[in-house]
XYZ file of N, CA and C in Angstrom:
663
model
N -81.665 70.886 -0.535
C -83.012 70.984 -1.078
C -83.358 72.445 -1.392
N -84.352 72.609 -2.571
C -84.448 74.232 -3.293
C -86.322 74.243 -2.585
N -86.474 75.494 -1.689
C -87.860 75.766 -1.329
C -88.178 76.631 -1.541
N -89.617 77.254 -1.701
C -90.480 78.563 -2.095
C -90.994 78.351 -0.935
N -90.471 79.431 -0.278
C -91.007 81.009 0.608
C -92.513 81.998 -0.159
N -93.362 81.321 0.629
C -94.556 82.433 0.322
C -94.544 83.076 1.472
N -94.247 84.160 1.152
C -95.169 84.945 2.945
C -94.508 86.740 2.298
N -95.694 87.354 2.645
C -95.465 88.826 2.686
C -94.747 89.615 3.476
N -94.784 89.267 4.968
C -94.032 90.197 6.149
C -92.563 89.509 5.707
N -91.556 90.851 5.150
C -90.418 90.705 4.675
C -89.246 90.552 6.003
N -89.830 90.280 7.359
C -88.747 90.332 8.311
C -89.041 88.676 8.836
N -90.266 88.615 8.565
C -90.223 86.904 9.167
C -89.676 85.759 7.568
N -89.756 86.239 6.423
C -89.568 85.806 5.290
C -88.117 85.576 5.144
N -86.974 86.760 5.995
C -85.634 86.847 6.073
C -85.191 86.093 7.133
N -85.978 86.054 8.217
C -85.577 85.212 9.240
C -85.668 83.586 9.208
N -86.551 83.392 8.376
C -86.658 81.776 7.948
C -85.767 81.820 6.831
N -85.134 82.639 5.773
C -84.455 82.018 4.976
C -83.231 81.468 5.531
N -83.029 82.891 6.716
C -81.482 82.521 6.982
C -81.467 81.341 7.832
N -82.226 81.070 8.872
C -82.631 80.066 9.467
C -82.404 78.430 8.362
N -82.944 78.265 7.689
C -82.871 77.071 6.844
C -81.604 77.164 5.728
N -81.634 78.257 5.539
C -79.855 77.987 4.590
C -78.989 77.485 5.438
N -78.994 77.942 6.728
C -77.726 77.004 7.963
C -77.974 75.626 7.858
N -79.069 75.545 7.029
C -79.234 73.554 7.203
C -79.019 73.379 5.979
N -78.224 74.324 5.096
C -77.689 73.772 3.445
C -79.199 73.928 2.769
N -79.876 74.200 2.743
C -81.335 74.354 1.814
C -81.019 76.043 1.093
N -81.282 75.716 0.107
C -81.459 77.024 -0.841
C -83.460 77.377 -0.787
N -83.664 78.928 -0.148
C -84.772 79.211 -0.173
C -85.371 80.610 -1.052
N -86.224 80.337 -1.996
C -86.991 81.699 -2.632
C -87.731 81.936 -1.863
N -87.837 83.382 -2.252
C -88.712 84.065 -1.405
C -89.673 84.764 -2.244
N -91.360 84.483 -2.314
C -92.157 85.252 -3.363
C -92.729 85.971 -2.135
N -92.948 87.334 -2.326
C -93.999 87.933 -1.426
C -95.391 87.850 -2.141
N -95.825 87.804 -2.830
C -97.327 87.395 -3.236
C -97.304 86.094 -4.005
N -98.837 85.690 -3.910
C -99.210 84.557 -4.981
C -98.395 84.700 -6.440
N -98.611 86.181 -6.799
C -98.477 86.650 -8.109
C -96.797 85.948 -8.571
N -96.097 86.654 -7.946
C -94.727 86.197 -7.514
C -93.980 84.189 -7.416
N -94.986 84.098 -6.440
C -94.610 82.739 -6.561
C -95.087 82.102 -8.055
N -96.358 82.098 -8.336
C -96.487 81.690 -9.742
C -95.400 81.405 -10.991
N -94.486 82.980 -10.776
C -93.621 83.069 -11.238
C -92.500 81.895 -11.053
N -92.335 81.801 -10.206
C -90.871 81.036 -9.448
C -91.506 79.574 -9.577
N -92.388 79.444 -9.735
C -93.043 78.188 -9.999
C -93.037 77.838 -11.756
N -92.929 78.238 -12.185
C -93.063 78.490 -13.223
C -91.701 78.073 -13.989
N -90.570 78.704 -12.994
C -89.231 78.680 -13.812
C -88.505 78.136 -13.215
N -88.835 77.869 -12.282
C -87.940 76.335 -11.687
C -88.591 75.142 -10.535
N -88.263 74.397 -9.948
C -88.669 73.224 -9.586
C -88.466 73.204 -8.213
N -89.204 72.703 -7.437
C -88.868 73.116 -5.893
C -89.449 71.590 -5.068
N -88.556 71.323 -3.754
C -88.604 70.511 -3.564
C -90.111 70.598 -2.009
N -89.937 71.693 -1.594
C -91.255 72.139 -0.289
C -91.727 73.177 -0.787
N -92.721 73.662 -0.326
C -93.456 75.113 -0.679
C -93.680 75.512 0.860
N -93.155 76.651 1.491
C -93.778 77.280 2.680
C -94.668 78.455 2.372
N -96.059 78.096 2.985
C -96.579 78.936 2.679
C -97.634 79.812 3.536
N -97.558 81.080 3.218
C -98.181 81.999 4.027
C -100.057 81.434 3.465
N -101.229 82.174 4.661
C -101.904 82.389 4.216
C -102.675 83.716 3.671
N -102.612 84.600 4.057
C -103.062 85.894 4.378
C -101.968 86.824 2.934
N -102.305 86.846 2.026
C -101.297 87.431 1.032
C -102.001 88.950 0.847
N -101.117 89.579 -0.012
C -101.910 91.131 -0.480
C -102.663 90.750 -1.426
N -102.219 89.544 -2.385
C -103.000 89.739 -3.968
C -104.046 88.089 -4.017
N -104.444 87.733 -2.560
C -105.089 86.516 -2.757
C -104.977 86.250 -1.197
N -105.794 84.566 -1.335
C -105.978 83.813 0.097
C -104.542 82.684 -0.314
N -103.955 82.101 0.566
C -103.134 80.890 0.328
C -103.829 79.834 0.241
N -105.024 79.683 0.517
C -105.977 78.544 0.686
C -106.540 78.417 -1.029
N -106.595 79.506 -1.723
C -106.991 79.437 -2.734
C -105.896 78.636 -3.846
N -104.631 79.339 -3.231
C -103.730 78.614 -3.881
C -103.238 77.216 -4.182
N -103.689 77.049 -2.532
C -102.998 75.744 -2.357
C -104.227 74.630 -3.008
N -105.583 74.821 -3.045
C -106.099 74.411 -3.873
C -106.418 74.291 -5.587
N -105.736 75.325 -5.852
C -105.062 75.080 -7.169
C -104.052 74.502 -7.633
N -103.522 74.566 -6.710
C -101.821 73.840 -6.817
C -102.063 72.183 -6.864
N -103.270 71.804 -5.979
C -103.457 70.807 -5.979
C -104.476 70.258 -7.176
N -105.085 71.002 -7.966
C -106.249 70.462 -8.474
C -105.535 70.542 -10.068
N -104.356 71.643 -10.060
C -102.926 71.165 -11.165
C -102.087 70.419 -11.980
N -102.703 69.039 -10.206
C -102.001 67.720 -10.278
C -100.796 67.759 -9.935
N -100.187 69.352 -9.175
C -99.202 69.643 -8.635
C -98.400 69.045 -7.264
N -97.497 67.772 -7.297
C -97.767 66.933 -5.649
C -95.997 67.925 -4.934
N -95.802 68.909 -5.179
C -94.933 69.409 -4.360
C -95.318 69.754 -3.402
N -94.615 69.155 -1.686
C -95.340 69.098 -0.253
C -95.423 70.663 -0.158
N -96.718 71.058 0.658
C -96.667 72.458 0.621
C -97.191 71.883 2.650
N -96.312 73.262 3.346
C -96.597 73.447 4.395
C -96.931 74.968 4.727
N -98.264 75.025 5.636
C -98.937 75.988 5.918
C -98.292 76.640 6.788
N -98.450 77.900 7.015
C -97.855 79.151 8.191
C -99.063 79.981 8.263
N -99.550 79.559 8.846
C -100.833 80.044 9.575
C -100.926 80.682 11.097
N -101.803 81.932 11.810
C -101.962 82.358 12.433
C -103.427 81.691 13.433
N -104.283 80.717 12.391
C -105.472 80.270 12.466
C -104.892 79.505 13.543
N -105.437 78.607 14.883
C -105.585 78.031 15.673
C -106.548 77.482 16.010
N -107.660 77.526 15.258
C -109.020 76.274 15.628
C -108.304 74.823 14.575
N -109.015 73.967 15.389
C -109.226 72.684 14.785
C -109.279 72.717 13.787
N -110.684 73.590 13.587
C -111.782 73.538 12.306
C -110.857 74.007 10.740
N -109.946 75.415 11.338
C -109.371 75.993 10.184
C -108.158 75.044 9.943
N -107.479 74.230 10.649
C -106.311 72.908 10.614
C -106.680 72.101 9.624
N -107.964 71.545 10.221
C -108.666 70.276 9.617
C -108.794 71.065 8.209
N -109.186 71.477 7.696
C -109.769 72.388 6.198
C -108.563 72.850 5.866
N -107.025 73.101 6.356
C -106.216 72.752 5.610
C -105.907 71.620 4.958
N -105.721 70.893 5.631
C -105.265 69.293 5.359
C -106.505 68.702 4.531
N -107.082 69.027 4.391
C -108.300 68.473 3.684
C -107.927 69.343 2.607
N -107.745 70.371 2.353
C -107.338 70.900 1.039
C -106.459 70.352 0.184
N -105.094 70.326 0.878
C -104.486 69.634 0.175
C -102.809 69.813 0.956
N -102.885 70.353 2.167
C -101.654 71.018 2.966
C -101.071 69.772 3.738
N -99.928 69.230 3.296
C -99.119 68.281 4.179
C -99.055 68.342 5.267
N -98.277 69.505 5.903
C -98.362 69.791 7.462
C -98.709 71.752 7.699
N -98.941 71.551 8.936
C -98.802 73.462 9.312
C -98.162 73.303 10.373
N -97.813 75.057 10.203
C -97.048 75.438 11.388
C -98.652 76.561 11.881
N -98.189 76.943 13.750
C -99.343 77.975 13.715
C -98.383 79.149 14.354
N -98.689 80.354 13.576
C -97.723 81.362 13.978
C -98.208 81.960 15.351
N -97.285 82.526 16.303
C -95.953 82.998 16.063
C -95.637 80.802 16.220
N -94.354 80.925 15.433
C -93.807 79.330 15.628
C -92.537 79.591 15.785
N -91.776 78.242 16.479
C -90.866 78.077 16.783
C -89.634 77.535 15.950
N -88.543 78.437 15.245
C -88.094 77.575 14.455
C -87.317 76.316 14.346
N -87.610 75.874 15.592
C -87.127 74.183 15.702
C -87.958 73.593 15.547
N -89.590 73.944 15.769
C -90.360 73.360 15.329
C -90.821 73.221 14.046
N -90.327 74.201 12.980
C -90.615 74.640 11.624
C -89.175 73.431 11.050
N -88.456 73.555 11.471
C -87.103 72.667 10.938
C -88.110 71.318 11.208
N -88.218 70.841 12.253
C -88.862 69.431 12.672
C -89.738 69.124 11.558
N -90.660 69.974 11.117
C -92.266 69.428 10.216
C -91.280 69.445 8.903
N -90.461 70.288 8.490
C -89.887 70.127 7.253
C -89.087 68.700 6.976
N -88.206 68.485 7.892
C -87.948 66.954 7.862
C -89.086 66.152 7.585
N -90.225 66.351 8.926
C -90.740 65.102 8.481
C -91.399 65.145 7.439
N -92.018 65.993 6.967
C -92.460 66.191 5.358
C -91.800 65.449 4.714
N -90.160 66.150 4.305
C -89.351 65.732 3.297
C -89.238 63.989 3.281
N -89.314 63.511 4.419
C -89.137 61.990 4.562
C -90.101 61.563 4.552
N -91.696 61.863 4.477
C -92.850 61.066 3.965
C -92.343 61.512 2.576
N -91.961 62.337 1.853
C -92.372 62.690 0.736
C -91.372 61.691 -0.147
N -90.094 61.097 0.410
C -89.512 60.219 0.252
C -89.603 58.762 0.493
N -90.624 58.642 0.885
C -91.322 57.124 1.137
C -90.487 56.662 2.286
N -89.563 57.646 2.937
C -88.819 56.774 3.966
C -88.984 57.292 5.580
N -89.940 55.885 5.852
C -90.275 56.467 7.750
C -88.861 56.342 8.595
N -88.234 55.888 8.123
C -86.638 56.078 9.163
C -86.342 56.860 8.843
N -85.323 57.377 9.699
C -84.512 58.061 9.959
C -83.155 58.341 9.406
N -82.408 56.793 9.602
C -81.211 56.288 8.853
C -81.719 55.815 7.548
N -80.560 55.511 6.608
C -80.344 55.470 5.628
C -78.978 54.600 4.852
N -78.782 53.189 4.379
C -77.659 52.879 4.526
C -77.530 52.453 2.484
N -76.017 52.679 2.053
C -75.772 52.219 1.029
C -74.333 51.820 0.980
N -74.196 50.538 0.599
C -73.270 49.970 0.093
C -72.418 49.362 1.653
N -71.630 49.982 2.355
C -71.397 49.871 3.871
C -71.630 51.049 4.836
N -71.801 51.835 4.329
C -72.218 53.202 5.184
C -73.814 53.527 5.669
N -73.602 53.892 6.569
C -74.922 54.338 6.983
C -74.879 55.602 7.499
N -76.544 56.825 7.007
C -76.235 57.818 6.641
C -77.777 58.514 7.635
N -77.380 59.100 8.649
C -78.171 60.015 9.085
C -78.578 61.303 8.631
N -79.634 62.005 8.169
C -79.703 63.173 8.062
C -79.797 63.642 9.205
N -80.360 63.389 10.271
C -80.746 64.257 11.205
C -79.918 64.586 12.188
N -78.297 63.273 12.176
C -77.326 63.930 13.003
C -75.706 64.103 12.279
N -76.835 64.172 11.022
C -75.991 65.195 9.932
C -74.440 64.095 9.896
N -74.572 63.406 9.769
C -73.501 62.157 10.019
C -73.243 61.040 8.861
N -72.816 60.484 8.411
C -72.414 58.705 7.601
C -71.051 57.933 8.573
N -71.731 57.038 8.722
C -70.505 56.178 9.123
C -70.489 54.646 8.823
N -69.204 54.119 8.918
C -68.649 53.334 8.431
C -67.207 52.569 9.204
N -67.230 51.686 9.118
C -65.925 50.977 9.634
C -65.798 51.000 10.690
N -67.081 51.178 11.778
C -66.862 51.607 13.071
C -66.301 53.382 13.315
N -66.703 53.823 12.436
C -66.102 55.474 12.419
C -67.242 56.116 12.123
N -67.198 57.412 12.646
C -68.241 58.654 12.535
C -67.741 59.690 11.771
N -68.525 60.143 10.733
C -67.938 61.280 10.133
C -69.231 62.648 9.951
N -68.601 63.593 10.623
C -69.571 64.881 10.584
C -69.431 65.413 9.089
N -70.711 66.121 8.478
C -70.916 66.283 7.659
C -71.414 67.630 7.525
N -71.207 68.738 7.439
C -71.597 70.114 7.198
C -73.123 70.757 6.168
N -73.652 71.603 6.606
C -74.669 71.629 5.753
C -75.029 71.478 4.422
N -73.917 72.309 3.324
C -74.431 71.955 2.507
C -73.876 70.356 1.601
N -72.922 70.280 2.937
C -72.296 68.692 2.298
C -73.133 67.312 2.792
N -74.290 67.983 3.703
C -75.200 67.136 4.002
C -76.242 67.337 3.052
N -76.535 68.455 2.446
C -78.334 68.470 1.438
C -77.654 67.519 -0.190
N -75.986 68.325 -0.110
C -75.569 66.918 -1.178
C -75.431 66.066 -1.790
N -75.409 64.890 -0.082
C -75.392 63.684 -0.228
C -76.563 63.331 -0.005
N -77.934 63.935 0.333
C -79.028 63.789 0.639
C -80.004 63.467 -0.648
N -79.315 64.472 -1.652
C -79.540 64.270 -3.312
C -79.109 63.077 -4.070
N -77.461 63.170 -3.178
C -77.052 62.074 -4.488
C -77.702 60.247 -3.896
N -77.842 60.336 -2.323
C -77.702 59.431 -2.374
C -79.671 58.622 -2.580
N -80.252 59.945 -2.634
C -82.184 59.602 -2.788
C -81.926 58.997 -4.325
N -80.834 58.672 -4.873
C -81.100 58.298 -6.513
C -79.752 57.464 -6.823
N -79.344 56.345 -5.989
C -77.627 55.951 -5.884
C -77.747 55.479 -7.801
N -76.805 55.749 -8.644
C -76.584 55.830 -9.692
C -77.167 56.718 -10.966
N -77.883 57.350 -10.121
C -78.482 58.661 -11.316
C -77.123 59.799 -11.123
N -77.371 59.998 -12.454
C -76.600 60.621 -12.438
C -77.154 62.407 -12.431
N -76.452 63.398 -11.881
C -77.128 64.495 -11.489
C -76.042 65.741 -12.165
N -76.436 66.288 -13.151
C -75.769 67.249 -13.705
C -75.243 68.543 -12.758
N -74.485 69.353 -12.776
C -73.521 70.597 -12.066
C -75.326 70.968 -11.725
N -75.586 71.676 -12.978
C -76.876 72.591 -13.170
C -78.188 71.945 -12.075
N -78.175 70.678 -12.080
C -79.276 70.136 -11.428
C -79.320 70.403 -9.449
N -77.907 70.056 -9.459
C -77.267 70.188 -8.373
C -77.548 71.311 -7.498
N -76.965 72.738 -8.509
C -76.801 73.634 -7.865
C -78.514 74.368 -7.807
N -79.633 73.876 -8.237
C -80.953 74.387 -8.199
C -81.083 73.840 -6.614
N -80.478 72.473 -6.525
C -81.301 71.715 -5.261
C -80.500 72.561 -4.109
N -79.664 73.182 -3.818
C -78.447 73.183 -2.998
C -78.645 75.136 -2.891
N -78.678 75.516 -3.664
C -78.885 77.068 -3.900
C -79.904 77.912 -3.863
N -80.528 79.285 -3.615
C -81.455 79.726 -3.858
C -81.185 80.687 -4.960
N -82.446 81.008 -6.198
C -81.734 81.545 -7.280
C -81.237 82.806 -6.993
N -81.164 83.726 -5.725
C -80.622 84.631 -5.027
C -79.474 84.739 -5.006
N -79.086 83.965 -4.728
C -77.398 83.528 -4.435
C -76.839 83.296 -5.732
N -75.782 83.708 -5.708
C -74.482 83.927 -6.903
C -73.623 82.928 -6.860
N -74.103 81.902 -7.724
C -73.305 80.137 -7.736
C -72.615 79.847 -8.738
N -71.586 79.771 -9.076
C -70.652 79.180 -10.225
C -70.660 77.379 -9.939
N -70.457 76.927 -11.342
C -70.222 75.219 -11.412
C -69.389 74.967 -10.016
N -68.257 76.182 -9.906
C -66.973 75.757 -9.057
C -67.424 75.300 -8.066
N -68.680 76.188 -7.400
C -68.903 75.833 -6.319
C -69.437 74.092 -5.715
N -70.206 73.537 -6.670
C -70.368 72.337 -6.569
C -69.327 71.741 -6.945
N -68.421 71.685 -7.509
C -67.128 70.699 -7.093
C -66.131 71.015 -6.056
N -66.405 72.228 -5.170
C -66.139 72.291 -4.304
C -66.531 71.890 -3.263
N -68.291 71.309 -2.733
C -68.693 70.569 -2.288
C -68.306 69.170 -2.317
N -68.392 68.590 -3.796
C -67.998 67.208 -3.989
C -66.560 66.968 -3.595
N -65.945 68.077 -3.855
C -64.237 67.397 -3.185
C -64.352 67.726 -1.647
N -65.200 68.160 -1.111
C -65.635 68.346 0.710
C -65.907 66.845 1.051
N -67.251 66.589 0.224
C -67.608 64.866 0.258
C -66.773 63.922 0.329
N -66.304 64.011 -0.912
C -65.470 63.254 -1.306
C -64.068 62.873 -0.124
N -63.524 63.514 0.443
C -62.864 63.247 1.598
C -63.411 62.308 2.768
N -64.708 62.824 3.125
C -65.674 62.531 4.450
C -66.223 61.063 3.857
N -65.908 60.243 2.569
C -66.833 59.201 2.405
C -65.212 58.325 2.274
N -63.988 58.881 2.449
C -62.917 58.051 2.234
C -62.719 56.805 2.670
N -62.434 55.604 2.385
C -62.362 54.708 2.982
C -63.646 53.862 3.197
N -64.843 54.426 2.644
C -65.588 53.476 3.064
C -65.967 53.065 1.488
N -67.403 51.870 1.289
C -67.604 51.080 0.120
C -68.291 52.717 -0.847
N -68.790 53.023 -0.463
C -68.993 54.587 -1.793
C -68.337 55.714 -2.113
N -68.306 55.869 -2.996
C -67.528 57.066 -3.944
C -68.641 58.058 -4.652
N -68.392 59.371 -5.443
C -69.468 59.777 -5.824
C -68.022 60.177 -7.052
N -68.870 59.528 -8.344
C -68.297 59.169 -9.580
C -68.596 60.534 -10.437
N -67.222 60.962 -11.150
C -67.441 62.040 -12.218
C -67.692 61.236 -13.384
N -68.698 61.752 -14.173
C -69.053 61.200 -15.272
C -68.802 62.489 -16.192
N -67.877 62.458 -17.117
C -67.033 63.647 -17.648
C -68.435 64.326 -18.588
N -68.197 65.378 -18.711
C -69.415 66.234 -19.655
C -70.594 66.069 -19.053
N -71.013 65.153 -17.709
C -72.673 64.834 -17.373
C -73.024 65.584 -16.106
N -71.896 65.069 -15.140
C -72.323 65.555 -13.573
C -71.674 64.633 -12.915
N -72.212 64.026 -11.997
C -72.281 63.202 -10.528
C -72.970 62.105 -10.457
N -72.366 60.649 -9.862
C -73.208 60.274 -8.995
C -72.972 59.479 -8.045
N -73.404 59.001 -7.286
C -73.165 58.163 -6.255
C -73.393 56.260 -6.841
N -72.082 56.404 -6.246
C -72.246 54.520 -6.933
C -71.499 53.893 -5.989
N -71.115 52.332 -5.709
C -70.143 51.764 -4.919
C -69.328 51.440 -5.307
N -68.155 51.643 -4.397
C -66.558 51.515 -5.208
C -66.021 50.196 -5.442
């Protein structure tokens, strides 16, 4: 999954990127509103983390624009605020979940899941297609009575291919969800993922199909 990083203090901004790239997520980082606008602008993002307290604005202002846009990308708060009152008047704005700083980043991993899985219409946990069944959370698919571990970014992967089983998902599409535009990604690298996959799904009823000149997708064999 591809997320925007709002937050100004450039040492907690580095510490959450690196933090969530270990879970295969590609993260931007805008230090102001001004900034993110930008990155909003030129590509597509699947969470928004967001600071409140910016140099060139409030986040509250934002996030009510973002919403009044018609903009439904989940945005989660990083807030220092701790009353009720300032919680409640997030979420009433338009803020999916918050964190309240200083936070814990197992607890920041936790709200991002569950975000991502309301935002997917799916209250479980598991996930099954064709004969496999597919955990995100212990990063796992299994099949045939077998367990197969799945590595980060060969887990945000199959997390893509399999939220859409027969869409098909171009190199380019791929590597937005999987990458941050920071990082220095060639096509190679996503078929280097897919032949990672592609091993770990052996033997069971799915395959993830080259469709020559298009991309990827997940279908049953």
């Amino acid at each position: 999954m591809r997320f925007l990083l709002v937050e100004d203090n450039s040492d907690l901004a580095l510490s959450v990127q690196k933090r969530l790239s270990l879970d295969g997520h590609g993260v931007d980082w805008a230090a102001s509103l001004a900034d993110a606008e930008d990155h909003l602008a030129a590509a597509s993002y699947d969470l928004i983390l967001l600071d409140i307290m910016l140099p060139d604005g409030d986040g509250r202002d934002f996030l009510a624009s973002h919403r009044r846009a018609q903009r439904d990308t989940p945005v989660i708060v990083m807030t220092a605020r701790s009353a009720v009152s300032d919680r409640v008047a997030l979420l009433d704005t338009g803020a999916d979940d918050y964190v309240t700083k200083p936070f814990d980043f197992e607890e920041l991993e936790a709200r991002v899941r569950a975000v991502l899985r309301r935002r997917s219409g799916v209250s479980q946990t598991r996930m099954t297609f064709a004969d496999l069944t597919f955990d995100p959370l212990g990063a796992t698919v299994s099949f045939a009575h077998e367990t197969r571990e799945l590595r980060s970014r060969e887990l945000r992967l199959f997390e893509v291919l399999i939220s859409a089983p027969d869409r098909i998902f171009s190199k380019g599409q791929l590597c937005d969800r999987l990458f941050s535009a920071s990082e220095a990604v060639t096509d190679n690298a996503i078929e280097v993922y897919v032949g990672r996959l592609r091993k770990k799904l052996e033997g069971s009823g799915a395959r993830i199909e080259t469709v020559r000149g298009v991309g990827y997708r997940l279908t049953a064999a």
